[in-house]
Structure formats: structure tokens, C-alpha cells
Short mmCIF file of C-alpha atoms and ligand atoms in Angstrom, two decimals:
data_model
loop_
_atom_site.label_atom_id
_atom_site.label_comp_id
_atom_site.label_asym_id
_atom_site.label_seq_id
_atom_site.Cartn_x
_atom_site.Cartn_y
_atom_site.Cartn_z
CA MET A 19 176.32 81.96 126.09
CA SER A 20 176.19 78.69 124.17
CA GLU A 21 179.47 77.29 122.78
CA LEU A 22 178.16 77.93 119.24
CA ASP A 23 177.40 81.58 120.16
CA ALA A 24 180.68 82.13 121.67
CA PHE A 25 182.30 80.49 118.53
CA ARG A 26 180.23 83.00 116.42
CA GLU A 27 181.56 85.94 118.49
CA ASP A 28 185.17 84.95 118.25
CA THR A 29 184.71 84.36 114.64
CA ARG A 30 183.18 87.53 113.87
CA GLN A 31 185.95 89.48 115.76
CA TRP A 32 188.64 87.49 114.11
CA LEU A 33 187.26 88.02 110.57
CA GLU A 34 186.78 91.93 111.32
CA ALA A 35 190.39 92.08 112.33
CA ASN A 36 192.06 89.97 109.82
CA CYS A 37 190.13 90.11 106.50
CA PRO A 38 191.57 92.88 104.51
CA GLU A 39 189.19 95.62 103.29
CA SER A 40 189.56 94.84 99.74
CA MET A 41 188.76 91.28 100.28
CA ARG A 42 185.20 92.14 101.50
CA THR A 43 183.81 92.82 98.00
CA VAL A 44 182.52 90.56 95.39
CA GLY A 45 185.37 89.20 93.33
CA ARG A 46 185.46 88.52 89.69
CA ARG A 47 186.52 85.06 88.33
CA GLU A 48 189.92 86.33 87.59
CA ASP A 49 190.27 87.46 91.35
CA MET A 50 189.99 83.88 92.41
CA VAL A 51 193.09 82.49 94.36
CA ALA A 52 194.15 79.18 93.01
CA PRO A 53 196.69 77.08 94.60
CA GLY A 54 199.79 75.32 93.01
CA ARG A 55 203.42 74.83 92.58
CA ASN A 56 203.55 78.18 90.79
CA GLN A 57 200.82 79.96 92.85
CA LYS A 58 200.23 83.68 91.86
CA PHE A 59 198.19 86.02 93.72
CA PRO A 60 196.09 88.82 92.19
CA SER A 61 197.05 91.28 95.00
CA ASP A 62 199.04 91.52 98.05
CA ASP A 63 195.87 91.61 100.07
CA ALA A 64 194.78 88.31 98.45
CA ARG A 65 198.02 86.79 99.54
CA ILE A 66 197.82 88.11 103.09
CA TRP A 67 194.08 86.97 103.29
CA PHE A 68 195.04 83.49 102.07
CA GLU A 69 197.87 83.09 104.51
CA ARG A 70 195.89 83.97 107.37
CA MET A 71 193.10 81.72 106.61
CA ARG A 72 195.48 78.98 105.79
CA ASP A 73 197.31 79.24 109.16
CA LYS A 74 193.87 78.82 110.95
CA GLY A 75 193.14 75.78 108.82
CA TRP A 76 190.05 77.72 107.39
CA THR A 77 191.03 77.14 103.71
CA CYS A 78 189.37 73.79 104.49
CA PRO A 79 187.42 74.38 107.72
CA GLU A 80 185.79 70.99 107.92
CA PHE A 81 188.96 68.96 107.24
CA PRO A 82 190.39 67.18 110.32
CA SER A 83 193.02 69.41 112.15
CA GLU A 84 195.43 66.36 112.26
CA TYR A 85 195.87 67.15 108.49
CA GLY A 86 195.95 70.93 108.96
CA GLY A 87 192.43 71.72 108.44
CA GLY A 88 190.12 73.74 110.66
CA GLY A 89 188.54 70.69 112.43
CA LEU A 90 185.18 72.40 112.54
CA ASP A 91 182.02 70.38 112.86
CA ALA A 92 179.16 71.29 110.40
CA ALA A 93 177.43 73.59 112.67
CA LYS A 94 180.64 75.62 113.41
CA ALA A 95 181.51 75.48 109.65
CA LYS A 96 178.11 76.91 108.83
CA VAL A 97 178.73 79.76 111.35
CA LEU A 98 181.97 80.54 109.71
CA ARG A 99 180.40 80.67 106.31
CA GLN A 100 177.52 82.81 107.61
CA GLU A 101 179.93 85.28 109.22
CA MET A 102 182.12 85.33 106.11
CA GLN A 103 179.01 86.07 104.02
CA ARG A 104 177.78 88.77 106.36
CA LEU A 105 181.14 90.59 105.80
CA LYS A 106 181.18 89.58 102.01
CA CYS A 107 184.63 88.09 102.68
CA ARG A 108 185.96 86.26 99.52
CA ALA A 109 186.93 82.61 99.54
CA PRO A 110 190.70 82.57 100.42
CA LEU A 111 191.37 79.71 98.17
CA SER A 112 189.50 77.79 95.49
CA ASP A 113 190.38 74.36 94.07
CA LEU A 114 188.98 71.01 93.32
CA GLY A 115 191.30 69.68 95.92
CA ILE A 116 189.11 71.60 98.55
CA SER A 117 185.64 70.90 97.24
CA MET A 118 185.94 67.50 95.53
CA LEU A 119 189.25 65.35 95.93
CA GLY A 120 189.84 66.07 99.61
CA PRO A 121 186.51 64.98 100.88
CA ALA A 122 186.70 61.90 98.70
CA LEU A 123 190.23 61.07 100.03
CA LEU A 124 189.10 61.62 103.61
CA GLU A 125 186.34 58.95 102.98
CA PHE A 126 188.13 56.50 100.60
CA GLY A 127 191.97 57.22 100.87
CA SER A 128 194.55 55.25 102.84
CA GLU A 129 196.13 56.75 105.88
CA ALA A 130 199.43 57.42 103.83
CA GLN A 131 197.32 59.19 100.96
CA LYS A 132 195.64 61.43 103.50
CA ALA A 133 198.91 62.39 105.13
CA GLU A 134 200.45 62.98 101.76
CA HIS A 135 197.85 64.93 99.96
CA ILE A 136 195.42 66.65 102.47
CA PRO A 137 197.87 68.91 104.15
CA ARG A 138 199.17 70.15 100.65
CA ILE A 139 195.48 70.86 99.76
CA VAL A 140 194.74 72.85 102.87
CA ARG A 141 198.07 74.83 102.38
CA GLY A 142 197.35 75.48 98.63
CA GLU A 143 200.65 73.85 97.51
CA ILE A 144 198.98 71.76 94.79
CA ARG A 145 196.28 72.57 92.21
CA TRP A 146 194.20 69.50 91.18
CA CYS A 147 192.30 68.88 87.94
CA GLN A 148 189.54 66.27 87.34
CA GLY A 149 190.26 63.44 84.51
CA TYR A 150 186.79 61.86 84.42
CA SER A 151 185.31 62.60 80.91
CA GLU A 152 186.70 61.26 77.66
CA PRO A 153 185.66 61.71 74.05
CA GLY A 154 183.37 58.53 74.30
CA ALA A 155 182.45 58.85 78.00
CA GLY A 156 180.74 61.96 79.29
CA SER A 157 177.17 61.22 80.58
CA ASP A 158 177.94 57.40 80.22
CA LEU A 159 181.02 58.11 82.39
CA ALA A 160 181.47 54.24 83.13
CA SER A 161 182.48 53.75 79.51
CA VAL A 162 185.95 55.27 80.13
CA GLN A 163 188.73 53.71 78.06
CA CYS A 164 191.76 55.23 79.33
CA ARG A 165 193.74 52.23 80.37
CA ALA A 166 195.97 51.48 83.31
CA GLU A 167 197.88 48.12 83.03
CA ASP A 168 199.46 46.63 86.11
CA LYS A 169 203.13 46.31 85.50
CA GLY A 170 204.17 44.89 88.89
CA ASP A 171 205.34 47.91 90.82
CA HIS A 172 203.63 50.53 88.80
CA TYR A 173 200.64 51.11 86.32
CA LEU A 174 201.16 52.09 82.82
CA VAL A 175 198.71 54.57 81.57
CA ASN A 176 197.69 55.20 78.06
CA GLY A 177 194.69 57.06 76.67
CA THR A 178 192.95 60.47 76.97
CA LYS A 179 190.74 62.80 78.96
CA ILE A 180 188.73 65.70 77.55
CA TRP A 181 187.07 68.85 79.02
CA THR A 182 189.69 68.97 81.70
CA SER A 183 189.34 72.28 83.30
CA PHE A 184 192.51 74.30 83.98
CA ALA A 185 194.72 71.15 83.07
CA THR A 186 197.41 73.46 81.95
CA GLU A 187 197.57 75.11 85.28
CA SER A 188 197.27 72.09 87.40
CA ASP A 189 199.94 69.98 89.17
CA TRP A 190 198.06 66.79 89.78
CA ILE A 191 195.16 65.07 88.17
CA PHE A 192 192.68 62.62 89.65
CA CYS A 193 191.72 60.07 86.93
CA LEU A 194 189.30 57.25 86.30
CA VAL A 195 191.15 54.61 84.44
CA ARG A 196 190.08 51.12 83.21
CA THR A 197 192.18 48.43 84.93
CA ASP A 198 190.06 45.43 83.97
CA PRO A 199 188.74 45.55 80.41
CA ASP A 200 186.99 42.22 80.68
CA ALA A 201 184.95 43.01 83.68
CA PRO A 202 181.39 44.60 83.42
CA LYS A 203 182.04 48.31 82.84
CA ARG A 204 181.57 49.66 86.24
CA ASP A 205 183.64 46.80 87.79
CA GLY A 206 186.84 47.33 85.78
CA ILE A 207 187.47 50.97 86.85
CA SER A 208 190.07 52.39 89.23
CA PHE A 209 190.73 55.77 90.74
CA LEU A 210 194.38 57.08 90.17
CA LEU A 211 196.19 60.12 91.40
CA ILE A 212 198.75 61.32 88.85
CA ASP A 213 201.46 63.89 88.90
CA MET A 214 201.10 66.16 85.72
CA GLU A 215 204.79 66.35 85.60
CA THR A 216 205.23 62.68 84.90
CA PRO A 217 206.87 61.87 81.54
CA GLY A 218 204.41 60.94 78.67
CA ILE A 219 201.60 63.43 79.64
CA SER A 220 200.72 66.10 77.14
CA ILE A 221 198.07 68.67 77.15
CA ALA A 222 196.23 70.44 74.30
CA PRO A 223 194.11 73.61 75.29
CA ILE A 224 190.74 73.73 73.57
CA GLN A 225 189.85 77.14 72.32
CA LEU A 226 186.35 78.26 73.25
CA ILE A 227 184.11 80.87 71.49
CA SER A 228 184.68 83.45 74.26
CA GLY A 229 188.39 83.48 73.48
CA ASP A 230 189.25 81.61 76.72
CA SER A 231 190.51 78.13 76.96
CA GLU A 232 189.98 76.79 80.44
CA PHE A 233 189.21 73.25 78.90
CA CYS A 234 191.86 70.97 77.89
CA GLN A 235 192.36 67.52 76.43
CA VAL A 236 195.02 65.52 78.29
CA PHE A 237 196.96 62.71 76.56
CA PHE A 238 198.79 59.87 78.41
CA GLU A 239 201.36 57.79 76.44
CA ASP A 240 203.06 55.11 78.43
CA VAL A 241 202.82 57.14 81.81
CA LYS A 242 204.25 55.38 84.86
CA VAL A 243 202.17 55.67 87.98
CA PRO A 244 203.45 54.35 91.25
CA LYS A 245 200.85 51.86 92.72
CA LYS A 246 200.66 53.82 95.80
CA ASN A 247 198.57 56.33 93.99
CA MET A 248 195.54 54.21 93.56
CA VAL A 249 192.79 55.12 95.86
CA TYR A 250 190.69 52.65 97.58
CA GLU A 251 190.94 49.19 95.71
CA ALA A 252 191.81 48.28 92.08
CA ASN A 253 188.59 47.99 90.14
CA LYS A 254 186.50 49.67 92.85
CA GLY A 255 187.25 53.13 91.45
CA TRP A 256 183.49 53.68 90.64
CA THR A 257 182.62 53.85 94.29
CA VAL A 258 185.04 56.56 94.76
CA ALA A 259 183.90 58.12 91.55
CA LYS A 260 180.33 58.33 92.73
CA GLY A 261 181.26 59.66 96.18
CA LEU A 262 183.38 62.34 94.59
CA LEU A 263 180.40 63.43 92.22
CA LYS A 264 178.19 63.90 95.22
CA HIS A 265 180.77 66.60 96.49
CA GLU A 266 181.08 68.11 92.85
CA ARG A 267 177.18 68.35 92.50
CA LYS A 268 176.91 69.95 95.98
CA MET A 269 179.70 72.49 95.08
CA ILE A 270 178.00 73.30 91.73
CA SER A 271 174.63 73.88 93.40
CA GLU A 272 176.12 76.12 96.21
CA LEU A 273 178.09 78.27 93.71
CA SER A 274 177.57 81.90 94.78
CA GLN A 275 175.57 83.84 92.48
CA ASP A 276 177.29 86.98 93.67
CA PHE A 277 180.60 85.53 92.59
CA ILE A 278 179.36 84.79 88.98
CA GLY A 279 176.71 87.23 88.48
CA GLY A 280 177.44 90.33 90.39
CA THR A 281 175.33 91.87 93.07
CA LEU A 282 172.44 93.31 91.34
CA THR A 283 169.18 91.74 92.43
CA LEU A 284 166.25 91.33 90.19
CA ARG A 285 164.21 93.74 92.29
CA GLN A 286 167.04 96.42 92.12
CA ALA A 287 167.08 95.90 88.24
CA ALA A 288 163.33 96.10 87.87
CA ASP A 289 163.43 99.58 90.05
CA GLU A 290 166.08 100.87 87.80
CA TYR A 291 165.37 99.57 84.45
CA LEU A 292 161.77 98.80 84.29
CA GLY A 293 159.75 101.16 86.70
CA TYR A 294 156.18 101.04 88.00
CA ASP A 295 152.72 101.65 86.86
CA LYS A 296 150.44 104.13 88.61
CA ASN A 297 149.22 101.50 91.02
CA GLY A 298 152.84 100.93 92.23
CA LYS A 299 153.21 97.57 90.32
CA LEU A 300 156.03 96.60 88.02
CA LYS A 301 155.08 97.71 84.48
CA GLU A 302 155.15 94.27 82.94
CA PRO A 303 152.69 91.90 84.76
CA GLY A 304 154.38 88.80 83.01
CA LEU A 305 157.75 89.69 84.35
CA ARG A 306 156.32 90.50 87.83
CA ALA A 307 154.81 87.02 88.12
CA ALA A 308 158.09 85.28 86.81
CA ILE A 309 160.19 87.30 89.28
CA THR A 310 157.87 86.24 92.03
CA ARG A 311 158.02 82.56 91.11
CA HIS A 312 161.81 82.83 90.83
CA GLU A 313 162.02 84.31 94.29
CA MET A 314 159.81 81.67 95.74
CA ASN A 315 161.70 78.86 94.20
CA MET A 316 165.01 80.33 95.60
CA ARG A 317 163.53 80.58 99.00
CA ALA A 318 162.25 77.12 98.74
CA ILE A 319 165.74 75.83 97.84
CA GLU A 320 167.27 77.69 100.65
CA LEU A 321 164.79 76.24 103.20
CA THR A 322 165.38 72.76 101.58
CA ALA A 323 169.24 73.17 102.05
CA TYR A 324 168.64 74.19 105.59
CA ARG A 325 166.23 71.46 106.49
CA ALA A 326 168.83 68.98 104.91
CA HIS A 327 171.56 70.63 107.10
CA LEU A 328 169.43 70.14 110.39
CA GLU A 329 168.49 66.54 109.37
CA GLY A 330 172.16 65.82 108.76
CA LEU A 331 173.06 67.26 112.20
CA ALA A 332 170.35 65.09 113.73
CA GLY A 333 171.86 61.97 112.26
CA GLU A 334 168.83 61.48 109.80
CA PRO A 335 169.97 62.88 106.48
CA ASP A 336 167.51 62.53 103.64
CA SER A 337 169.62 60.91 100.83
CA ARG A 338 166.99 62.24 98.06
CA ILE A 339 167.76 65.92 98.83
CA PRO A 340 171.40 66.00 97.33
CA LEU A 341 170.05 64.27 94.18
CA ILE A 342 167.68 67.16 93.47
CA MET A 343 169.76 70.13 94.82
CA LYS A 344 171.97 70.48 91.76
CA TYR A 345 169.15 70.35 89.37
CA VAL A 346 166.89 72.71 90.91
CA SER A 347 169.65 75.23 91.91
CA THR A 348 171.38 75.48 88.51
CA THR A 349 168.03 75.59 86.78
CA GLU A 350 167.12 78.54 88.85
CA PHE A 351 170.42 80.29 88.46
CA GLN A 352 169.57 80.14 84.77
CA VAL A 353 166.12 81.45 85.30
CA LYS A 354 167.51 84.44 87.12
CA ASP A 355 169.92 85.17 84.15
CA GLU A 356 167.25 85.20 81.81
CA LEU A 357 165.01 87.47 83.82
CA MET A 358 167.86 89.76 84.46
CA THR A 359 168.60 89.97 80.80
CA GLU A 360 164.90 90.92 80.07
CA LEU A 361 164.98 93.60 82.63
CA LEU A 362 168.11 95.01 81.46
CA GLY A 363 167.24 95.02 77.72
CA TYR A 364 169.99 95.86 75.46
CA ARG A 365 171.99 96.89 78.30
CA GLY A 366 172.19 93.30 79.42
CA LEU A 367 173.95 92.33 76.14
CA GLY A 368 177.43 94.17 76.67
CA TRP A 369 180.50 92.22 76.58
CA ASP A 370 183.51 94.50 77.32
CA ASP A 371 182.64 98.06 76.22
CA ALA A 372 183.21 100.98 78.63
CA TYR A 373 179.62 102.10 77.73
CA PHE A 374 178.13 99.42 80.12
CA SER A 375 178.44 99.32 83.78
CA GLU A 376 180.31 96.79 85.50
CA GLU A 377 177.02 95.10 86.85
CA GLU A 378 175.59 94.99 83.45
CA LEU A 379 178.76 93.35 81.94
CA LYS A 380 178.66 90.85 84.89
CA SER A 381 175.00 90.04 83.91
CA SER A 382 175.75 89.06 80.31
CA ARG A 383 178.86 86.91 81.41
CA SER A 384 176.74 85.22 83.98
CA LEU A 385 174.06 84.44 81.27
CA LEU A 386 176.66 82.62 79.19
CA PHE A 387 178.64 81.18 82.07
CA ASN A 388 175.85 79.68 83.82
CA LYS A 389 174.64 77.78 80.83
CA SER A 390 177.60 75.37 81.41
CA LEU A 391 176.30 74.51 85.03
CA THR A 392 173.48 72.28 83.71
CA ILE A 393 176.15 70.28 81.90
CA ALA A 394 179.17 70.31 84.22
CA GLY A 395 179.25 67.52 86.89
CA GLY A 396 176.37 65.63 85.02
CA THR A 397 173.85 67.15 82.49
CA ASN A 398 170.25 68.11 83.57
CA GLU A 399 168.74 65.18 81.65
CA VAL A 400 170.90 62.76 83.26
CA GLN A 401 170.12 64.42 86.78
CA LEU A 402 166.44 63.89 85.88
CA ASN A 403 167.03 60.22 85.22
CA ILE A 404 168.79 59.74 88.49
CA ILE A 405 166.07 61.72 90.47
CA ALA A 406 163.19 59.63 88.73
CA LYS A 407 165.01 56.33 89.65
CA ARG A 408 166.55 56.98 93.06
CA ALA A 409 164.49 59.93 94.63
CA LEU A 410 161.03 59.17 93.11
CA ASP A 411 161.48 55.55 92.62
CA LEU A 412 159.70 55.68 89.23
CA PRO A 413 159.68 52.63 86.91
CA GLU A 414 162.19 52.56 84.20
CA SER A 415 160.52 53.10 80.83
C1 LIG B 509 182.03 73.98 82.51
C2 LIG B 509 182.40 72.51 82.41
C3 LIG B 509 183.59 72.07 83.01
C4 LIG B 509 183.91 70.62 83.02
N1 LIG B 509 184.92 70.36 83.61
C5 LIG B 509 185.26 69.07 83.52
C6 LIG B 509 186.51 68.47 84.20
O1 LIG B 509 187.33 69.34 84.73
N2 LIG B 509 186.86 67.16 83.98
C7 LIG B 509 186.07 66.25 83.53
O2 LIG B 509 186.35 65.11 83.43
N3 LIG B 509 184.86 66.77 82.78
C8 LIG B 509 184.55 68.14 82.73
N4 LIG B 509 183.44 68.54 82.04
C9 LIG B 509 182.70 67.58 81.27
C10 LIG B 509 181.31 67.19 81.80
O3 LIG B 509 181.53 66.33 82.97
C11 LIG B 509 180.69 66.54 80.55
O4 LIG B 509 180.38 67.60 79.65
C12 LIG B 509 179.19 66.04 81.09
O5 LIG B 509 179.40 64.88 81.87
C13 LIG B 509 178.32 65.65 79.68
O6 LIG B 509 179.12 64.75 78.91
P1 LIG B 509 179.32 65.01 77.49
O7 LIG B 509 179.74 66.51 77.22
O8 LIG B 509 180.09 64.06 76.70
O9 LIG B 509 177.95 65.08 76.84
P2 LIG B 509 177.08 63.61 76.29
O10 LIG B 509 177.12 62.66 77.42
O11 LIG B 509 177.59 63.30 75.13
O12 LIG B 509 175.75 64.28 76.26
C14 LIG B 509 175.10 64.84 75.01
C15 LIG B 509 173.50 65.12 75.35
O13 LIG B 509 172.88 64.02 75.42
C16 LIG B 509 172.22 63.89 76.63
N5 LIG B 509 172.09 62.57 77.20
C17 LIG B 509 173.14 61.77 77.27
N6 LIG B 509 172.81 60.46 77.84
C18 LIG B 509 171.27 60.72 78.19
C19 LIG B 509 170.53 59.81 78.84
N7 LIG B 509 170.75 58.69 79.27
N8 LIG B 509 169.17 60.21 79.06
C20 LIG B 509 168.89 61.63 78.52
N9 LIG B 509 169.74 62.42 77.91
C21 LIG B 509 170.91 62.00 77.77
C22 LIG B 509 172.85 64.78 77.52
O14 LIG B 509 172.03 65.42 78.63
C23 LIG B 509 173.24 66.03 76.72
O15 LIG B 509 172.24 66.82 76.42
C24 LIG B 509 183.07 69.85 82.21
C25 LIG B 509 181.96 70.32 81.50
C26 LIG B 509 181.57 71.71 81.64
C27 LIG B 509 180.37 72.16 81.03
#
């Protein structure tokens, strides 16, 4: 038996023995376990599952074991993911620290920063939020104006960040700040880690049409940030920002459809809600063609991701693939939602009425939630500009 096969066998047995039964079902967004100083668990099983995975370092399987992570290489981490998917195990912990900041710190952080922050991310002690966007800097992120002045032993931060997801519930924020207003815009930006309990920070939740308010605007007024909290070098924050965005886009393109959209597949919905003609074909030829096209596209995305994975293992990664994956995946997620809504008809338009099944309600929520995926982490139009320039080498117009 190869080492990888043995690892698969052990992992399978461990998951079977340790993942509580109720954690082997598709969770709703509200079932997600978030970290933090005031961490709360949606159930006892969620806590037990989190603690068992944390103790193995499998909240962050690929982080180095010296910082408490699982220390798995890419091949073993993939086996773990596959075995978790096989049992339908939920993620034990979800946070921007795991998917975005941690990998960026491992690449750009100092030894002291890694030692301070990575173990706390693995152990779920700190919840992180992202302070990139500003009222005048979204797609044109390099226009950030939030200012950090060098005051000798600390930076003094003044300005604002917007669309900061879950800022009210987060403990720390990673921020892009302007440290040299006179330099060309990308050369005057730095990357700062800021404790949200620092005096001078205030947060205003932004009410959404759905009634939720996961978005916030964060205000900084004379906020003192120790110099040790600057990642990489002063005025080189754009390099860190780009590195982190790669992880953000990968995370968005890999978001589980099950998590957002329920387990109902288009084929099951076609069976149940549309039916077949006397030749055994779906009643609507247009929908039949569209579903087939979507399934082929999803298969192509899956195979491309697998090819990228193998090329990475072979030390020959194709840098164009990550550029296209967020665009194609999020676009196809939305295609699936539209097709599902068409198949479900009026039953795909429920919000919270007991008249609708749980799967039907998940479908309508997915339709609305997934609209945000082609905006968050860089809009599709901007992604297309990047693909045209860096993947296809097209001339600028
Ligand atoms: C669900 C969600 C969560 C988010 N969470 C966070 C967070 O936690 N922290 C954070 O910092 N930000 C967050 N954001 C903000 C997100 O990064 C921005 O919304 C995004 O970068 C777009 O910026 P904008 O909203 O300012 O739109 P704009 O940049 O104002 O764009 C408006 C429109 O113009 C188009 N456009 C702009 N420039 C070009 C161009 N050069 N070529 C073609 N078209 C163009 C865009 O595609 C878009 O359609 C989140 C957004 C969403 C939807």
C-alpha cells in the first residue's frame, strides 16, 4: 500500500470515529462555526467536532505543524478533503484567517508575526475581517485613502473601510493603508494588522434588503497601531494585497454549492418538477440543452481544477488557471441557480413560508446570495480585464 493510500485509510477511519453524526449533513449558513474571542457554537456536536479537528491541526490542514497546523502536503490535504466530502463532514471552522490571511502571512509575514497569529487562527481564537474596500476604492483598489502616518514607534490610522463583512463580530482586521501619499498609488500602500479593540475604531452596520447586515463600514480616528503589525515592508503592501487576493478568489471559486444551495441537483429537480415526454426526454428541449451545457461546463471546471492540482504537484503550475477559475466557477454557480429557479417555477420563489420545502427555500436564497459572488473579491468585469491581459495576452484597447 502506498503512503498516500495508507493515509487515506487512516483518515477514513478517524473521520468515521470522530465526526458526530449531526455534522455529516449539509449545514445552513447559520450552522457555520466562526472563531473569535466570544466564540459561540450552534450545537454541542459542532463544538466537539471543532475541538477534535483543532487538536489534529485539521482546522488548517496545510498550515505547518510548527504553528499548530496539520502539516499536510497538497496531496494529503486533497485526500482529507475527499474523505470529508465522502462523509459529508461540515467544515469544523470557517474564517478569513484560514482561507486568506493565514496563507498570506505564511508567505509574507515575519517569523514573529507567524508565531503570534498562525496558532491563534488554527485554534479558532481570533476572527478576522478584511479592510480593503473604501467608498472610493473597490475595483480600483489601489486608490485606497485610509492613511497610516509613521509616528516613530507606531502608525496613526485615520480613514474608513466599507463593505467589511462581519466587522461587528471580528476581533482583528487586516487593512490596506496609505503610508506614502506622494508615491505612485501602488507604491504608497502598506498592509497592517489591527486589533478591533484599539481605541478610535467604530463600526456602523449596513442594513441589507434581506434584513441581514453582515456588511459594515469601519471608521478609524487616530488609531494607534504598533509598528510590529505591519506585514512585509512599508509601501510594499500591494504585493501582499495581490498575494492575498489570489487566495480569496480561489476560496470563492471553491465555495461548496451544497453549503449555499442545498443538495437538490438539477436532474433531481427536473425529475420532480418538470417530467418527461413520451420519448423519455425532458419536456422542455430548451431547458434540456441548457442543463446539459451547464453540466458539461461544471465537469470542465472540475477537470481543469484537477489538472491545475497535478501540474502544481509536478512543480509546473500554469499561472493562467487561477486567473480564470473565479470567473468561470461563479458564473456557472449563477447559471445553476437560474436553471433551478426555472425548473422549480413558483416553488423556487419562496422565502420563509412553511408551504415551501427546505430545499425550495435554499434554492431561492442561493439565487440571491450567489449574485454577490461575481462582485466579492473583484467583479467579473474586472476579472475579464485581468484574464484578457495576463492569461490571453490581449492588447489593451
Ligand atoms: C458579498 C460581498 C462581501 C464583501 N466583503 C468585503 C470585505 O469583507 N472587505 C472588503 O474590503 N470588501 C468587501 N467587499 C467589497 C468588494 O470587494 C467590492 O464590492 C468589489 O471589489 C467591487 O467594488 P465596488 O463595490 O466599489 O464597485 P465599483 O468598483 O464601483 O464597480 C462598479 C461597477 O463598475 C464596473 N467596473 C469598475 N471598474 C471597471 C473596469 N476597469 N472595467 C470594467 N468594469 C469596471 C464593476 O465591474 C462594477 O460592475 C464585498 C463585496 C461583496 C459583494
